[in-house]
CSV table of C-alpha atoms in Angstrom, one decimal:
chain,number,residue,atom,x,y,z
A,1,MET,CA,50.9,-0.5,3.2
A,2,TYR,CA,51.6,-0.9,-0.5
A,3,THR,CA,55.1,-2.3,-0.3
A,4,ASN,CA,54.8,-4.9,-3.1
A,5,ASN,CA,57.8,-3.6,-4.9
A,6,SER,CA,59.8,-5.0,-2.0
A,7,GLU,CA,61.6,-8.3,-2.7
A,8,GLU,CA,60.1,-9.5,0.5
A,9,ARG,CA,56.7,-9.7,-1.1
A,10,LYS,CA,57.7,-11.8,-4.1
A,11,PHE,CA,56.2,-14.8,-2.3
A,12,LEU,CA,52.8,-13.5,-3.5
A,13,TYR,CA,53.8,-14.1,-7.1
A,14,ALA,CA,55.7,-17.4,-6.6
A,15,LYS,CA,55.4,-19.6,-9.7
A,16,PRO,CA,52.8,-22.3,-9.5
A,17,TYR,CA,53.5,-26.0,-9.6
A,18,PHE,CA,51.9,-28.8,-11.6
A,19,ALA,CA,52.7,-32.1,-9.9
A,20,GLY,CA,56.1,-30.7,-8.7
A,21,VAL,CA,57.0,-29.0,-12.0
A,22,ILE,CA,57.3,-25.3,-12.0
A,23,VAL,CA,55.0,-23.8,-14.7
A,24,ASP,CA,57.0,-20.6,-15.2
A,25,THR,CA,60.7,-21.1,-14.8
A,26,ASP,CA,61.8,-17.5,-14.2
A,27,SER,CA,61.0,-17.9,-10.5
A,28,ASN,CA,63.5,-17.1,-7.9
A,29,GLY,CA,63.4,-18.9,-4.5
A,30,PHE,CA,62.0,-17.3,-1.4
A,31,ASP,CA,61.9,-17.9,2.3
A,32,TRP,CA,58.3,-18.5,3.2
A,33,PHE,CA,58.8,-19.1,6.9
A,34,GLY,CA,61.3,-16.4,7.5
A,35,ASN,CA,59.4,-13.7,5.7
A,36,ASP,CA,58.4,-10.9,8.1
A,37,GLU,CA,56.6,-9.1,5.2
A,38,ARG,CA,54.3,-12.0,4.9
A,39,GLY,CA,53.3,-11.7,8.6
A,40,GLN,CA,52.7,-7.9,8.2
A,41,LEU,CA,50.6,-8.4,5.1
A,42,GLU,CA,48.5,-11.1,6.8
A,43,ILE,CA,47.8,-8.5,9.6
A,44,ILE,CA,46.7,-6.0,7.0
A,45,ILE,CA,44.5,-8.6,5.3
A,46,LYS,CA,42.8,-9.7,8.5
A,47,GLU,CA,42.7,-6.5,10.6
A,48,SER,CA,42.3,-3.5,8.2
A,49,ASN,CA,39.0,-1.9,7.5
A,50,PHE,CA,37.2,-3.0,4.4
A,51,ASP,CA,38.2,0.1,2.3
A,52,ASP,CA,41.9,-0.4,3.1
A,53,LEU,CA,41.6,-4.1,2.3
A,54,ILE,CA,40.2,-3.5,-1.1
A,55,CYS,CA,42.9,-0.9,-1.9
A,56,GLU,CA,45.6,-3.3,-0.7
A,57,LEU,CA,44.1,-6.1,-3.0
A,58,VAL,CA,44.0,-3.7,-6.0
A,59,HIS,CA,47.7,-2.8,-5.3
A,60,ILE,CA,48.6,-6.5,-5.1
A,61,PHE,CA,47.0,-7.3,-8.4
A,62,LYS,CA,48.5,-4.2,-10.1
A,63,GLU,CA,51.9,-5.5,-9.2
A,64,GLY,CA,51.2,-8.9,-10.8
A,65,LEU,CA,48.7,-11.8,-10.6
A,66,PRO,CA,49.2,-13.6,-7.3
A,67,ASN,CA,49.0,-17.3,-6.9
A,68,TYR,CA,45.7,-18.5,-5.5
A,69,TYR,CA,47.2,-20.6,-2.7
A,70,GLU,CA,49.4,-17.7,-1.5
A,71,LEU,CA,46.6,-15.2,-1.4
A,72,SER,CA,44.1,-17.7,0.0
A,73,SER,CA,46.3,-18.5,2.9
A,74,LEU,CA,46.5,-14.9,4.0
A,75,PHE,CA,42.7,-14.9,4.5
A,76,SER,CA,42.4,-18.4,6.0
A,77,MET,CA,44.0,-21.8,5.9
A,78,SER,CA,40.6,-23.2,5.2
A,79,TYR,CA,40.5,-23.1,1.4
A,80,GLU,CA,39.8,-25.7,-1.3
A,81,ILE,CA,39.6,-26.3,-5.0
A,82,VAL,CA,35.9,-26.8,-5.6
A,83,GLN,CA,36.1,-27.2,-9.3
A,84,GLY,CA,39.0,-28.2,-11.5
A,85,TYR,CA,41.0,-30.1,-8.9
A,86,LEU,CA,42.6,-32.4,-11.4
A,87,ILE,CA,43.8,-29.4,-13.4
A,88,SER,CA,45.3,-27.7,-10.4
A,89,ARG,CA,47.1,-30.9,-9.4
A,90,TYR,CA,48.3,-32.3,-12.7
A,91,GLY,CA,48.1,-29.6,-15.3
A,92,LEU,CA,45.6,-29.3,-18.1
A,93,GLU,CA,46.7,-32.0,-20.5
A,94,THR,CA,47.4,-34.7,-17.9
A,95,ALA,CA,44.1,-33.7,-16.2
A,96,ARG,CA,42.2,-34.2,-19.4
A,97,LYS,CA,43.6,-37.7,-19.8
A,98,GLU,CA,42.8,-38.4,-16.1
A,99,LYS,CA,39.3,-37.1,-16.7
A,100,GLU,CA,38.7,-39.4,-19.7
A,101,GLU,CA,39.9,-42.4,-17.7
A,102,PHE,CA,37.9,-41.4,-14.6
A,103,GLU,CA,34.7,-40.8,-16.5
A,104,ARG,CA,35.2,-44.1,-18.4
A,105,ARG,CA,35.2,-45.9,-15.1
A,106,PHE,CA,32.7,-43.8,-13.0
A,107,GLY,CA,30.5,-41.9,-15.5
A,108,LYS,CA,30.2,-38.7,-17.4
A,109,GLY,CA,30.5,-35.4,-15.4
A,110,LYS,CA,32.1,-37.0,-12.3
A,111,ALA,CA,35.6,-35.6,-12.6
A,112,GLY,CA,35.0,-31.9,-11.7
A,113,MET,CA,36.1,-30.4,-15.0
A,114,ASP,CA,32.9,-28.9,-16.3
A,115,ASN,CA,32.1,-25.3,-17.1
A,116,GLY,CA,35.0,-24.8,-19.5
A,117,ASP,CA,37.7,-26.6,-17.5
A,118,LYS,CA,37.8,-23.7,-15.1
A,119,ILE,CA,39.5,-23.9,-11.7
A,120,ILE,CA,37.6,-22.4,-8.8
A,121,CYS,CA,39.2,-22.0,-5.3
A,122,ARG,CA,36.9,-21.1,-2.4
A,123,VAL,CA,38.0,-19.7,0.9
A,124,LYS,CA,35.6,-20.3,3.7
A,125,ASN,CA,35.8,-19.1,7.3
A,126,VAL,CA,37.5,-15.9,6.2
A,127,GLU,CA,39.6,-14.6,9.2
A,128,ARG,CA,38.7,-11.0,9.2
A,129,LYS,CA,38.4,-9.0,12.5
A,130,ASP,CA,35.3,-7.2,11.2
A,131,GLN,CA,33.7,-10.5,9.9
A,132,ASP,CA,32.6,-8.6,6.9
A,133,ILE,CA,33.5,-11.2,4.2
A,134,SER,CA,31.6,-14.5,4.4
A,135,LYS,CA,33.6,-16.3,1.6
A,136,ILE,CA,36.0,-15.7,-1.3
A,137,GLU,CA,36.0,-17.4,-4.7
A,138,MET,CA,38.8,-17.2,-7.2
A,139,ASP,CA,38.5,-18.1,-10.9
A,140,ILE,CA,41.9,-19.3,-11.8
A,141,ASP,CA,43.5,-19.5,-15.2
A,142,ILE,CA,43.9,-23.2,-16.2
A,143,GLU,CA,47.2,-22.7,-17.9
A,144,SER,CA,49.1,-20.5,-15.4
A,145,LEU,CA,47.2,-21.0,-12.1
A,146,LYS,CA,47.0,-17.3,-11.8
A,147,ILE,CA,43.9,-15.6,-10.5
A,148,ASN,CA,41.7,-14.0,-13.2
A,149,ASP,CA,38.7,-13.1,-11.1
A,150,LEU,CA,38.6,-12.5,-7.3
A,151,TYR,CA,35.0,-12.6,-5.8
A,152,LEU,CA,34.6,-11.1,-2.3
A,153,PHE,CA,31.2,-12.1,-0.9
A,154,VAL,CA,30.3,-9.7,1.8
A,155,ASN,CA,27.7,-10.1,4.6
A,156,GLU,CA,26.4,-6.6,4.1
A,157,ILE,CA,27.0,-4.6,0.9
A,158,PRO,CA,28.9,-1.3,1.7
A,159,ASP,CA,28.3,2.0,0.0
A,160,LEU,CA,29.7,1.0,-3.4
A,161,ASN,CA,29.8,4.6,-4.8
A,162,GLU,CA,31.8,5.7,-1.8
A,163,LEU,CA,34.1,2.7,-2.2
A,164,LYS,CA,34.5,3.5,-5.9
A,165,THR,CA,35.6,7.1,-5.0
A,166,ILE,CA,38.1,5.9,-2.4
A,167,ILE,CA,39.7,3.4,-4.8
A,168,GLY,CA,39.6,5.9,-7.7
A,169,THR,CA,41.6,8.5,-5.7
A,170,LYS,CA,44.4,6.0,-5.0
A,171,PHE,CA,44.5,4.3,-8.4
A,172,ASP,CA,43.6,6.5,-11.4
A,173,ASP,CA,44.4,3.9,-14.1
A,174,ILE,CA,41.9,1.2,-13.5
A,175,ASP,CA,38.2,0.8,-14.5
A,176,ILE,CA,35.7,0.7,-11.7
A,177,SER,CA,32.0,0.0,-12.3
A,178,VAL,CA,29.1,0.0,-9.8
A,179,GLY,CA,25.7,-1.6,-10.0
A,180,ASN,CA,24.5,-4.2,-7.5
A,181,LYS,CA,28.1,-5.1,-7.2
A,182,LEU,CA,31.5,-3.3,-7.6
A,183,ILE,CA,33.9,-4.4,-10.2
A,184,VAL,CA,37.5,-3.3,-10.3
A,185,LYS,CA,38.8,-4.2,-13.7
A,186,ASP,CA,42.2,-4.2,-15.4
A,187,LYS,CA,43.5,-5.9,-18.5
A,188,THR,CA,44.4,-9.2,-16.7
A,189,TYR,CA,42.1,-9.4,-13.7
A,190,ARG,CA,38.8,-8.4,-12.0
A,191,ILE,CA,38.1,-7.9,-8.3
A,192,ILE,CA,34.3,-8.2,-7.7
A,193,ILE,CA,32.5,-7.2,-4.4
A,194,LEU,CA,29.0,-8.6,-4.1
A,195,GLU,CA,26.5,-9.6,-1.5
A,196,ASP,CA,26.6,-13.1,-0.2
A,197,GLU,CA,24.1,-15.0,-2.3
A,198,ASN,CA,24.4,-17.3,-5.3
A,199,LYS,CA,27.3,-16.1,-7.4
A,200,MET,CA,26.1,-13.6,-10.0
A,201,ASN,CA,27.3,-13.7,-13.6
A,202,ASP,CA,27.9,-10.8,-15.8
């Protein structure tokens, strides 16, 4: 566990594409299919207990903001863009033009770019051995396609104070708050654990 410094895990931080154009050009190529580390990480994601999973996710985010499609596919191949599809496909400026044309033809609010032009990726049918997570949502930065907020909707809320203690003993430089949900917060991301009901807003 916690081997993100390895070159073999750079697939997690692969640069995103807009219509076949790399957004950030400092990317190096990687071998997705021949990557044994990917398979090992997928086992950790799917088979570890909940505490270890959260610590692994914190470590992943501390190393850098992962791409939503790379992280999503470790949990399940059943994921989709439920808001902001045009942005995720074409980039922000092109998507706005597409939106204007689409709404001119089909009506206002029909292009899926409401709520501040935010992209939301949802993972359903999360493949966890313990079946503790019902769904995952990711709020994605519209410019870089990196994950800003990762929401883990659990079937049964764990002891959040105990989880806070476990995370805090392994990572002493992040902010953890507990209420009816647990939020792990750093300068560039948040990991939020909450019970599966309508998404709560801060």
